[in-house]
Amino acid sequence: MSNTPKKPAPGNDGGSNSMWGGRFAAGPSAIMQAINASIGFDQKLWRQDIAGSRAHCRMLVAQGIIPAQDGAEILRGLDLVEGEIAAGSFTFDAVLEDIHMNVEARLKALIGEPAGRLHTARSRNDQVATDFRLWVRDTTDALMGEIRKLQRALVDKAGAHAGTVMPGYTHLQAAQPVTFGHHLLAYAEMLDRDFGRFRDARARMNENPLGAGALAGTTYPIDRQATAKALGFDRPMANSLDAVSDRDFALEFLSAGAICAVHLSRLAEEITLWMNPQFGFVGLSDAFSTGSSMMPQKRNPDAAELVRGKTGRMIGDLTTLLIALKGLPLTYSKDMQEDKEPVFDAAETLHLGLVATAGMIGDMKVNAEAMRKAASAGFTTATDLADWLVQALGIAFRHAHEITGKAVRLAEEKNCELKDLPLAELQKIEPRITADLLTFVTVEQAVTRRSSEGGTAPERVRAAVTAMRARIEKES
Ligand code: ARG
């Protein structure tokens, strides 16, 4: 299939358009054709265009609007066109503007006169709305599948690292120890909401615009329930003006996609940090990293950087369509032809991002020792020390906080961890402190004891892995 539409030679104005040129004496100028044609990108809609035409044709026959024999010819011809496009032997022609007229013109060339009846009771306005909805719906299904795959990759890794201790951060400063499994499951949760956003958008978009005509409905006795059913839509759209001018389904797709991309980007940023030798928390194999052409020692997390970098495009795609639509009066305006490229770009970009991220998570080697070491640096168990004072000695938290501050200062002076502070020195700060406190302030204790609901304790992580697996399997 050729992706470059044929363009007329500069200065050659061609003949008038064979599909709508009845009242035109001359054809469009070359520049008019160049700005008008969408076939360069909307050829992606060919399957949906043919499916829509089949459903429309069958309905026209069933309603007695066109003769059965012509209907049969049209269906036969559509099969032929479909075969040609699938085989890559179809020539897309910019003179015919878009996918709708390319398919119809070829149908005419293949079956002759009966082709002219297909567009009865239909306009390109309801046709393109239908094709595009079908495409976005099918793509939503595919992306939801990829989100589930990435969630599975995260859950598998989380299960393997339910007890692996790493520093948890706030302000990108080590705050409290957490488990790596818990950290990964945070992303699995974000993705679960992304899945839900696509699912909700899908349910809203699954209505049939076909039969709205150019804008006002049609004088023919069409059956919109029948075409809705044939195309897997839940029902016809209720208002013909809305049916041809609404693009919220694309906006919802782009917003769900942009939010999901932002989640991937945050994870990608973390992978980039974790890969940095100064963290050294994870490593990626040759399959997911690249070398430098100049510095032989380097291993770069390019895939993660690109997942992060491409997020800008996703946000741009959403912004593009929001702006394209904001000033449009009802109903269709040609501006709306600009709806497709951002959606196609976002779909491809998000797909890549999801697959590449799942690949990196599966590939990732975890350096538990480096994580543990970083987790115990920076007095990350200071809160636990304060908690011990509260729980064992009944000291008020504010006062315990002050005592802990002194203990931290002592550890700083001695350049040791809290768990290694000499008991005698601690007792100078607070005489009731016992040796029990020192076993309390290890990073392992810190995570094990954070077993509140939704907390980082290994037992909680294991339960969360099981729960997330069940959620994924229940709705895949
Ligand atoms: N290529 C057009 C689009 O994508 C199809 C609809 C054209 N309708 C029209 N009235 N010119 O929006």
GROMACS .gro file of C-alpha atoms and ligand atoms in nm:
model
  488
    1MET     CA    1   0.000   0.000   0.000
    2SER     CA    2   0.146   0.331  -0.098
    3ASN     CA    3   0.149   0.588   0.179
    4THR     CA    4   0.223   0.880  -0.050
    5PRO     CA    5  -0.091   0.997  -0.216
    6LYS     CA    6  -0.062   1.095  -0.579
    7LYS     CA    7  -0.042   1.468  -0.615
    8PRO     CA    8  -0.115   1.647  -0.939
    9ALA     CA    9   0.185   1.817  -1.095
   10PRO     CA   10   0.218   2.185  -0.994
   11GLY     CA   11   0.004   2.402  -1.216
   12ASN     CA   12  -0.200   2.107  -1.334
   13ASP     CA   13  -0.548   2.171  -1.209
   14GLY     CA   14  -0.686   1.838  -1.328
   15GLY     CA   15  -1.050   1.777  -1.403
   16SER     CA   16  -1.338   1.835  -1.164
   17ASN     CA   17  -1.384   1.579  -0.886
   18SER     CA   18  -1.569   1.272  -1.010
   19MET     CA   19  -1.746   1.223  -0.675
   20TRP     CA   20  -1.886   1.571  -0.615
   21GLY     CA   21  -1.786   1.775  -0.921
   22GLY     CA   22  -2.134   1.803  -1.075
   23ARG     CA   23  -2.162   2.178  -1.031
   24PHE     CA   24  -1.791   2.251  -1.074
   25ALA     CA   25  -1.658   2.346  -1.417
   26ALA     CA   26  -1.291   2.301  -1.330
   27GLY     CA   27  -1.098   2.096  -1.078
   28PRO     CA   28  -0.926   2.231  -0.768
   29SER     CA   29  -0.585   2.390  -0.789
   30ALA     CA   30  -0.292   2.176  -0.686
   31ILE     CA   31  -0.258   2.360  -0.359
   32MET     CA   32  -0.630   2.316  -0.287
   33GLN     CA   33  -0.588   1.946  -0.338
   34ALA     CA   34  -0.281   1.935  -0.118
   35ILE     CA   35  -0.448   2.108   0.174
   36ASN     CA   36  -0.777   1.926   0.129
   37ALA     CA   37  -0.667   1.568   0.090
   38SER     CA   38  -0.664   1.345   0.398
   39ILE     CA   39  -0.598   1.014   0.224
   40GLY     CA   40  -0.232   1.032   0.328
   41PHE     CA   41  -0.342   0.953   0.682
   42ASP     CA   42  -0.707   0.849   0.685
   43GLN     CA   43  -0.633   0.541   0.474
   44LYS     CA   44  -0.578   0.385   0.819
   45LEU     CA   45  -0.959   0.378   0.845
   46TRP     CA   46  -1.008   0.141   0.551
   47ARG     CA   47  -1.131  -0.160   0.747
   48GLN     CA   48  -1.382   0.051   0.939
   49ASP     CA   49  -1.492   0.229   0.622
   50ILE     CA   50  -1.568  -0.099   0.450
   51ALA     CA   51  -1.740  -0.241   0.759
   52GLY     CA   52  -1.957   0.071   0.778
   53SER     CA   53  -2.046   0.046   0.409
   54ARG     CA   54  -2.140  -0.320   0.442
   55ALA     CA   55  -2.371  -0.246   0.736
   56HIS     CA   56  -2.524   0.051   0.553
   57CYS     CA   57  -2.577  -0.147   0.232
   58ARG     CA   58  -2.745  -0.441   0.408
   59MET     CA   59  -2.974  -0.200   0.592
   60LEU     CA   60  -3.066  -0.020   0.267
   61VAL     CA   61  -3.164  -0.353   0.111
   62ALA     CA   62  -3.356  -0.471   0.418
   63GLN     CA   63  -3.551  -0.145   0.420
   64GLY     CA   64  -3.629  -0.169   0.049
   65ILE     CA   65  -3.437   0.153  -0.019
   66ILE     CA   66  -3.212  -0.004  -0.283
   67PRO     CA   67  -3.276  -0.319  -0.493
   68ALA     CA   68  -3.145  -0.644  -0.344
   69GLN     CA   69  -2.951  -0.719  -0.659
   70ASP     CA   70  -2.761  -0.392  -0.642
   71GLY     CA   71  -2.698  -0.457  -0.275
   72ALA     CA   72  -2.549  -0.795  -0.354
   73GLU     CA   73  -2.324  -0.639  -0.618
   74ILE     CA   74  -2.210  -0.371  -0.375
   75LEU     CA   75  -2.122  -0.632  -0.112
   76ARG     CA   76  -1.933  -0.835  -0.369
   77GLY     CA   77  -1.747  -0.524  -0.479
   78LEU     CA   78  -1.663  -0.424  -0.122
   79ASP     CA   79  -1.505  -0.769  -0.073
   80LEU     CA   80  -1.289  -0.705  -0.379
   81VAL     CA   81  -1.183  -0.360  -0.259
   82GLU     CA   82  -1.103  -0.501   0.082
   83GLY     CA   83  -0.891  -0.774  -0.078
   84GLU     CA   84  -0.697  -0.519  -0.281
   85ILE     CA   85  -0.624  -0.294   0.015
   86ALA     CA   86  -0.526  -0.589   0.234
   87ALA     CA   87  -0.296  -0.717  -0.041
   88GLY     CA   88  -0.135  -0.375  -0.085
   89SER     CA   89  -0.232  -0.351  -0.449
   90PHE     CA   90  -0.482  -0.065  -0.405
   91THR     CA   91  -0.371   0.276  -0.533
   92PHE     CA   92  -0.479   0.560  -0.307
   93ASP     CA   93  -0.544   0.878  -0.499
   94ALA     CA   94  -0.523   1.227  -0.348
   95VAL     CA   95  -0.761   1.358  -0.614
   96LEU     CA   96  -1.025   1.150  -0.441
   97GLU     CA   97  -0.945   1.329  -0.113
   98ASP     CA   98  -1.014   1.069   0.150
   99ILE     CA   99  -1.065   0.703   0.229
  100HIS     CA  100  -1.440   0.723   0.177
  101MET     CA  101  -1.420   0.845  -0.180
  102ASN     CA  102  -1.122   0.628  -0.265
  103VAL     CA  103  -1.317   0.317  -0.165
  104GLU     CA  104  -1.634   0.430  -0.341
  105ALA     CA  105  -1.455   0.524  -0.662
  106ARG     CA  106  -1.282   0.187  -0.676
  107LEU     CA  107  -1.614   0.015  -0.609
  108LYS     CA  108  -1.757   0.197  -0.910
  109ALA     CA  109  -1.462   0.093  -1.124
  110LEU     CA  110  -1.510  -0.270  -1.020
  111ILE     CA  111  -1.889  -0.311  -1.029
  112GLY     CA  112  -2.016  -0.015  -1.227
  113GLU     CA  113  -2.357   0.149  -1.182
  114PRO     CA  114  -2.481  -0.028  -0.865
  115ALA     CA  115  -2.195   0.140  -0.672
  116GLY     CA  116  -2.376   0.469  -0.715
  117ARG     CA  117  -2.655   0.350  -0.481
  118LEU     CA  118  -2.432   0.291  -0.178
  119HIS     CA  119  -2.424   0.654  -0.072
  120THR     CA  120  -2.806   0.675  -0.058
  121ALA     CA  121  -2.918   0.817   0.280
  122ARG     CA  122  -2.559   0.873   0.389
  123SER     CA  123  -2.314   1.161   0.395
  124ARG     CA  124  -1.940   1.161   0.444
  125ASN     CA  125  -2.014   1.345   0.765
  126ASP     CA  126  -2.190   1.054   0.933
  127GLN     CA  127  -1.961   0.814   0.750
  128VAL     CA  128  -1.638   0.961   0.885
  129ALA     CA  129  -1.786   0.994   1.234
  130THR     CA  130  -1.873   0.625   1.222
  131ASP     CA  131  -1.540   0.508   1.081
  132PHE     CA  132  -1.341   0.710   1.328
  133ARG     CA  133  -1.546   0.596   1.627
  134LEU     CA  134  -1.500   0.235   1.522
  135TRP     CA  135  -1.125   0.288   1.487
  136VAL     CA  136  -1.091   0.457   1.824
  137ARG     CA  137  -1.303   0.184   1.985
  138ASP     CA  138  -1.092  -0.097   1.835
  139THR     CA  139  -0.772   0.081   1.934
  140THR     CA  140  -0.902   0.138   2.286
  141ASP     CA  141  -0.955  -0.238   2.317
  142ALA     CA  142  -0.601  -0.305   2.198
  143LEU     CA  143  -0.447  -0.052   2.437
  144MET     CA  144  -0.647  -0.188   2.730
  145GLY     CA  145  -0.493  -0.526   2.652
  146GLU     CA  146  -0.144  -0.373   2.661
  147ILE     CA  147  -0.216  -0.198   2.991
  148ARG     CA  148  -0.310  -0.535   3.140
  149LYS     CA  149   0.014  -0.689   3.011
  150LEU     CA  150   0.220  -0.416   3.173
  151GLN     CA  151   0.026  -0.457   3.498
  152ARG     CA  152   0.106  -0.829   3.491
  153ALA     CA  153   0.476  -0.754   3.441
  154LEU     CA  154   0.468  -0.516   3.739
  155VAL     CA  155   0.278  -0.758   3.958
  156ASP     CA  156   0.519  -1.042   3.879
  157LYS     CA  157   0.817  -0.827   3.971
  158ALA     CA  158   0.641  -0.698   4.281
  159GLY     CA  159   0.572  -1.054   4.396
  160ALA     CA  160   0.939  -1.140   4.359
  161HIS     CA  161   1.039  -0.830   4.556
  162ALA     CA  162   0.773  -0.816   4.825
  163GLY     CA  163   1.047  -0.813   5.090
  164THR     CA  164   1.322  -0.618   4.906
  165VAL     CA  165   1.392  -0.303   5.103
  166MET     CA  166   1.463   0.026   4.926
  167PRO     CA  167   1.450   0.389   5.030
  168GLY     CA  168   1.112   0.555   4.989
  169TYR     CA  169   1.144   0.920   4.892
  170THR     CA  170   0.972   1.249   4.945
  171HIS     CA  171   1.127   1.556   4.783
  172LEU     CA  172   1.361   1.299   4.627
  173GLN     CA  173   1.523   1.271   4.971
  174ALA     CA  174   1.527   0.932   5.141
  175ALA     CA  175   1.229   0.941   5.378
  176GLN     CA  176   1.135   0.597   5.509
  177PRO     CA  177   1.224   0.246   5.398
  178VAL     CA  178   0.972   0.081   5.169
  179THR     CA  179   0.964  -0.244   4.977
  180PHE     CA  180   1.038  -0.248   4.607
  181GLY     CA  181   0.728  -0.460   4.550
  182HIS     CA  182   0.515  -0.192   4.714
  183HIS     CA  183   0.673   0.075   4.494
  184LEU     CA  184   0.602  -0.121   4.175
  185LEU     CA  185   0.245  -0.189   4.281
  186ALA     CA  186   0.187   0.185   4.307
  187TYR     CA  187   0.230   0.193   3.927
  188ALA     CA  188   0.007  -0.112   3.884
  189GLU     CA  189  -0.264   0.086   4.066
  190MET     CA  190  -0.218   0.390   3.839
  191LEU     CA  191  -0.247   0.163   3.538
  192ASP     CA  192  -0.561   0.007   3.682
  193ARG     CA  193  -0.722   0.351   3.683
  194ASP     CA  194  -0.592   0.411   3.329
  195PHE     CA  195  -0.760   0.088   3.226
  196GLY     CA  196  -1.079   0.211   3.392
  197ARG     CA  197  -1.062   0.546   3.214
  198PHE     CA  198  -1.034   0.373   2.875
  199ARG     CA  199  -1.315   0.134   2.970
  200ASP     CA  200  -1.543   0.424   3.069
  201ALA     CA  201  -1.457   0.619   2.753
  202ARG     CA  202  -1.528   0.310   2.547
  203ALA     CA  203  -1.872   0.267   2.698
  204ARG     CA  204  -1.961   0.630   2.619
  205MET     CA  205  -1.823   0.626   2.265
  206ASN     CA  206  -2.003   0.309   2.163
  207GLU     CA  207  -2.300   0.476   1.994
  208ASN     CA  208  -2.380   0.484   1.626
  209PRO     CA  209  -2.352   0.811   1.432
  210LEU     CA  210  -2.448   0.643   1.103
  211GLY     CA  211  -2.785   0.759   0.977
  212ALA     CA  212  -2.739   1.119   1.089
  213GLY     CA  213  -2.683   1.207   0.723
  214ALA     CA  214  -2.505   1.533   0.653
  215LEU     CA  215  -2.647   1.680   0.974
  216ALA     CA  216  -3.025   1.671   0.995
  217GLY     CA  217  -3.119   1.305   0.948
  218THR     CA  218  -3.260   1.170   0.623
  219THR     CA  219  -3.587   1.142   0.432
  220TYR     CA  220  -3.532   0.770   0.366
  221PRO     CA  221  -3.690   0.507   0.595
  222ILE     CA  222  -3.354   0.393   0.736
  223ASP     CA  223  -3.308   0.159   1.032
  224ARG     CA  224  -3.037   0.294   1.260
  225GLN     CA  225  -3.088   0.017   1.515
  226ALA     CA  226  -2.989  -0.233   1.249
  227THR     CA  227  -2.665  -0.057   1.153
  228ALA     CA  228  -2.586  -0.003   1.522
  229LYS     CA  229  -2.624  -0.374   1.587
  230ALA     CA  230  -2.423  -0.474   1.280
  231LEU     CA  231  -2.132  -0.252   1.386
  232GLY     CA  232  -2.138  -0.356   1.752
  233PHE     CA  233  -2.265  -0.019   1.877
  234ASP     CA  234  -2.495  -0.017   2.178
  235ARG     CA  235  -2.748   0.222   2.023
  236PRO     CA  236  -2.782   0.503   1.766
  237MET     CA  237  -2.671   0.847   1.876
  238ALA     CA  238  -2.980   1.039   1.979
  239ASN     CA  239  -2.920   1.369   1.798
  240SER     CA  240  -2.813   1.391   1.434
  241LEU     CA  241  -2.638   1.728   1.478
  242ASP     CA  242  -2.440   1.591   1.770
  243ALA     CA  243  -2.366   1.269   1.582
  244VAL     CA  244  -2.176   1.446   1.302
  245SER     CA  245  -2.005   1.711   1.510
  246ASP     CA  246  -1.911   1.533   1.833
  247ARG     CA  247  -1.551   1.434   1.881
  248ASP     CA  248  -1.549   1.395   2.259
  249PHE     CA  249  -1.486   1.026   2.211
  250ALA     CA  250  -1.151   1.120   2.057
  251LEU     CA  251  -1.084   1.374   2.332
  252GLU     CA  252  -1.156   1.118   2.602
  253PHE     CA  253  -0.929   0.871   2.427
  254LEU     CA  254  -0.653   1.132   2.411
  255SER     CA  255  -0.697   1.238   2.773
  256ALA     CA  256  -0.697   0.883   2.904
  257GLY     CA  257  -0.391   0.826   2.686
  258ALA     CA  258  -0.211   1.138   2.805
  259ILE     CA  259  -0.273   1.051   3.171
  260CYS     CA  260  -0.148   0.698   3.113
  261ALA     CA  261   0.158   0.835   2.932
  262VAL     CA  262   0.231   1.061   3.229
  263HIS     CA  263   0.228   0.753   3.454
  264LEU     CA  264   0.466   0.572   3.222
  265SER     CA  265   0.685   0.881   3.214
  266ARG     CA  266   0.715   0.894   3.592
  267LEU     CA  267   0.814   0.528   3.601
  268ALA     CA  268   1.058   0.589   3.316
  269GLU     CA  269   1.213   0.874   3.514
  270GLU     CA  270   1.258   0.643   3.812
  271ILE     CA  271   1.412   0.369   3.599
  272THR     CA  272   1.656   0.629   3.466
  273LEU     CA  273   1.750   0.728   3.821
  274TRP     CA  274   1.772   0.370   3.945
  275MET     CA  275   1.998   0.283   3.650
  276ASN     CA  276   2.238   0.562   3.738
  277PRO     CA  277   2.547   0.397   3.891
  278GLN     CA  278   2.522   0.635   4.188
  279PHE     CA  279   2.192   0.463   4.270
  280GLY     CA  280   2.274   0.129   4.110
  281PHE     CA  281   1.934  -0.010   4.210
  282VAL     CA  282   1.854  -0.182   3.881
  283GLY     CA  283   2.024  -0.288   3.564
  284LEU     CA  284   1.884  -0.338   3.216
  285SER     CA  285   2.031  -0.594   2.980
  286ASP     CA  286   2.166  -0.519   2.634
  287ALA     CA  287   1.814  -0.576   2.507
  288PHE     CA  288   1.686  -0.259   2.674
  289SER     CA  289   1.984  -0.029   2.693
  290THR     CA  290   2.232   0.122   2.454
  291GLY     CA  291   2.597   0.216   2.461
  292SER     CA  292   2.761   0.547   2.386
  293SER     CA  293   2.949   0.593   2.058
  294MET     CA  294   3.223   0.777   2.245
  295MET     CA  295   3.231   0.667   2.608
  296PRO     CA  296   3.282   0.292   2.627
  297GLN     CA  297   3.189   0.264   2.995
  298LYS     CA  298   2.833   0.386   2.944
  299ARG     CA  299   2.507   0.200   2.944
  300ASN     CA  300   2.220   0.434   2.870
  301PRO     CA  301   1.853   0.380   2.955
  302ASP     CA  302   1.736   0.509   2.615
  303ALA     CA  303   1.410   0.318   2.616
  304ALA     CA  304   1.309   0.477   2.947
  305GLU     CA  305   1.418   0.820   2.829
  306LEU     CA  306   1.210   0.784   2.514
  307VAL     CA  307   0.903   0.671   2.705
  308ARG     CA  308   0.948   0.986   2.912
  309GLY     CA  309   1.024   1.203   2.609
  310LYS     CA  310   0.732   1.082   2.401
  311THR     CA  311   0.488   1.183   2.672
  312GLY     CA  312   0.523   1.540   2.547
  313ARG     CA  313   0.375   1.430   2.216
  314MET     CA  314   0.079   1.266   2.388
  315ILE     CA  315   0.000   1.582   2.579
  316GLY     CA  316   0.044   1.779   2.257
  317ASP     CA  317  -0.196   1.548   2.073
  318LEU     CA  318  -0.467   1.612   2.332
  319THR     CA  319  -0.404   1.986   2.322
  320THR     CA  320  -0.414   1.988   1.941
  321LEU     CA  321  -0.761   1.840   1.927
  322LEU     CA  322  -0.899   2.048   2.213
  323ILE     CA  323  -0.789   2.360   2.031
  324ALA     CA  324  -0.912   2.240   1.692
  325LEU     CA  325  -1.261   2.193   1.835
  326LYS     CA  326  -1.298   2.487   2.070
  327GLY     CA  327  -1.427   2.742   1.820
  328LEU     CA  328  -1.632   2.520   1.591
  329PRO     CA  329  -2.001   2.593   1.546
  330LEU     CA  330  -2.232   2.300   1.485
  331THR     CA  331  -2.212   2.089   1.286
  332TYR     CA  332  -1.931   1.955   1.068
  333SER     CA  333  -1.647   2.186   0.968
  334LYS     CA  334  -1.348   2.074   0.769
  335ASP     CA  335  -1.129   2.160   1.068
  336MET     CA  336  -1.254   1.830   1.203
  337GLN     CA  337  -1.044   1.644   0.950
  338GLU     CA  338  -0.758   1.749   1.180
  339ASP     CA  339  -0.892   1.510   1.445
  340LYS     CA  340  -0.723   1.204   1.304
  341GLU     CA  341  -0.350   1.262   1.304
  342PRO     CA  342  -0.320   1.341   1.676
  343VAL     CA  343  -0.527   1.035   1.759
  344PHE     CA  344  -0.322   0.810   1.531
  345ASP     CA  345  -0.001   0.951   1.673
  346ALA     CA  346  -0.117   0.910   2.032
  347ALA     CA  347  -0.233   0.554   1.972
  348GLU     CA  348   0.099   0.451   1.825
  349THR     CA  349   0.302   0.637   2.087
  350LEU     CA  350   0.112   0.494   2.382
  351HIS     CA  351   0.129   0.145   2.238
  352LEU     CA  352   0.506   0.174   2.206
  353GLY     CA  353   0.536   0.317   2.557
  354LEU     CA  354   0.332   0.038   2.715
  355VAL     CA  355   0.514  -0.239   2.533
  356ALA     CA  356   0.860  -0.091   2.595
  357THR     CA  357   0.783  -0.039   2.965
  358ALA     CA  358   0.657  -0.395   3.006
  359GLY     CA  359   0.976  -0.509   2.835
  360MET     CA  360   1.196  -0.306   3.071
  361ILE     CA  361   1.015  -0.428   3.383
  362GLY     CA  362   1.051  -0.791   3.274
  363ASP     CA  363   1.415  -0.737   3.182
  364MET     CA  364   1.513  -0.545   3.496
  365LYS     CA  365   1.773  -0.698   3.728
  366VAL     CA  366   1.731  -0.574   4.083
  367ASN     CA  367   2.033  -0.503   4.303
  368ALA     CA  368   1.875  -0.569   4.641
  369GLU     CA  369   2.200  -0.502   4.825
  370ALA     CA  370   2.238  -0.150   4.680
  371MET     CA  371   1.873  -0.075   4.758
  372ARG     CA  372   1.910  -0.195   5.116
  373LYS     CA  373   2.225   0.006   5.168
  374ALA     CA  374   2.062   0.322   5.037
  375ALA     CA  375   1.757   0.252   5.253
  376SER     CA  376   1.962   0.248   5.572
  377ALA     CA  377   2.156   0.565   5.490
  378GLY     CA  378   2.016   0.901   5.595
  379PHE     CA  379   1.851   0.787   5.923
  380THR     CA  380   1.540   0.669   5.741
  381THR     CA  381   1.420   0.488   6.054
  382ALA     CA  382   1.407   0.802   6.267
  383THR     CA  383   1.027   0.791   6.267
  384ASP     CA  384   1.049   0.437   6.403
  385LEU     CA  385   1.268   0.556   6.686
  386ALA     CA  386   1.011   0.819   6.776
  387ASP     CA  387   0.732   0.560   6.746
  388TRP     CA  388   0.917   0.332   6.992
  389LEU     CA  389   0.937   0.614   7.245
  390VAL     CA  390   0.564   0.671   7.206
  391GLN     CA  391   0.465   0.305   7.212
  392ALA     CA  392   0.713   0.165   7.469
  393LEU     CA  393   0.746   0.462   7.703
  394GLY     CA  394   0.417   0.643   7.652
  395ILE     CA  395   0.596   0.966   7.560
  396ALA     CA  396   0.390   1.220   7.361
  397PHE     CA  397   0.481   1.218   6.990
  398ARG     CA  398   0.597   1.583   6.984
  399HIS     CA  399   0.837   1.518   7.272
  400ALA     CA  400   0.949   1.189   7.116
  401HIS     CA  401   1.024   1.381   6.795
  402GLU     CA  402   1.258   1.609   6.990
  403ILE     CA  403   1.439   1.320   7.160
  404THR     CA  404   1.475   1.150   6.821
  405GLY     CA  405   1.628   1.467   6.678
  406LYS     CA  406   1.896   1.446   6.943
  407ALA     CA  407   1.958   1.078   6.867
  408VAL     CA  408   1.994   1.161   6.496
  409ARG     CA  409   2.244   1.433   6.578
  410LEU     CA  410   2.441   1.181   6.787
  411ALA     CA  411   2.441   0.929   6.501
  412GLU     CA  412   2.558   1.201   6.265
  413GLU     CA  413   2.848   1.284   6.499
  414LYS     CA  414   2.938   0.918   6.533
  415ASN     CA  415   2.883   0.857   6.162
  416CYS     CA  416   2.677   0.548   6.233
  417GLU     CA  417   2.325   0.420   6.175
  418LEU     CA  418   2.061   0.462   6.445
  419LYS     CA  419   2.062   0.088   6.512
  420ASP     CA  420   2.435   0.105   6.593
  421LEU     CA  421   2.414   0.385   6.851
  422PRO     CA  422   2.567   0.293   7.190
  423LEU     CA  423   2.284   0.232   7.437
  424ALA     CA  424   2.462   0.425   7.716
  425GLU     CA  425   2.479   0.738   7.503
  426LEU     CA  426   2.110   0.709   7.411
  427GLN     CA  427   2.024   0.677   7.777
  428LYS     CA  428   2.197   1.008   7.840
  429ILE     CA  429   1.930   1.162   7.615
  430GLU     CA  430   1.644   0.960   7.769
  431PRO     CA  431   1.725   0.726   8.061
  432ARG     CA  432   1.425   0.493   8.006
  433ILE     CA  433   1.551   0.378   7.663
  434THR     CA  434   1.632   0.003   7.655
  435ALA     CA  435   1.819  -0.223   7.409
  436ASP     CA  436   1.484  -0.316   7.261
  437LEU     CA  437   1.483   0.019   7.077
  438LEU     CA  438   1.792  -0.079   6.877
  439THR     CA  439   1.620  -0.381   6.723
  440PHE     CA  440   1.326  -0.156   6.642
  441VAL     CA  441   1.513   0.082   6.414
  442THR     CA  442   1.644  -0.157   6.148
  443VAL     CA  443   1.510  -0.109   5.795
  444GLU     CA  444   1.362  -0.460   5.798
  445GLN     CA  445   1.164  -0.383   6.112
  446ALA     CA  446   1.060  -0.051   5.967
  447VAL     CA  447   0.895  -0.213   5.666
  448THR     CA  448   0.763  -0.521   5.845
  449ARG     CA  449   0.587  -0.310   6.104
  450ARG     CA  450   0.420  -0.083   5.848
  451SER     CA  451   0.147  -0.337   5.806
  452SER     CA  452  -0.145  -0.099   5.812
  453GLU     CA  453  -0.392  -0.138   5.523
  454GLY     CA  454  -0.222  -0.020   5.202
  455GLY     CA  455   0.116  -0.017   5.378
  456THR     CA  456   0.457  -0.136   5.264
  457ALA     CA  457   0.497  -0.448   5.484
  458PRO     CA  458   0.597  -0.759   5.284
  459GLU     CA  459   0.284  -0.944   5.402
  460ARG     CA  460   0.069  -0.657   5.273
  461VAL     CA  461   0.255  -0.653   4.943
  462ARG     CA  462   0.198  -1.026   4.898
  463ALA     CA  463  -0.173  -0.983   4.963
  464ALA     CA  464  -0.184  -0.684   4.727
  465VAL     CA  465  -0.020  -0.890   4.453
  466THR     CA  466  -0.289  -1.156   4.489
  467ALA     CA  467  -0.565  -0.894   4.493
  468MET     CA  468  -0.429  -0.714   4.185
  469ARG     CA  469  -0.395  -1.041   3.995
  470ALA     CA  470  -0.760  -1.117   4.070
  471ARG     CA  471  -0.868  -0.770   3.955
  472ILE     CA  472  -0.675  -0.813   3.629
  473GLU     CA  473  -0.814  -1.158   3.560
  474LYS     CA  474  -1.169  -1.049   3.640
  475GLU     CA  475  -1.161  -0.787   3.369
  476SER     CA  476  -0.908  -0.838   3.093
  477ARG     N1  477  -1.214   1.359   0.506
  477ARG     C1  478  -1.319   1.419   0.578
  477ARG     C2  479  -1.284   1.422   0.727
  477ARG     O1  480  -1.198   1.352   0.765
  477ARG     C3  481  -1.445   1.342   0.560
  477ARG     C4  482  -1.570   1.423   0.578
  477ARG     C5  483  -1.583   1.520   0.468
  477ARG     N2  484  -1.710   1.584   0.471
  477ARG     C6  485  -1.734   1.695   0.400
  477ARG     N3  486  -1.850   1.745   0.409
  477ARG     N4  487  -1.642   1.750   0.325
  477ARG     O2  488  -1.338   1.496   0.803
   0.00000   0.00000   0.00000
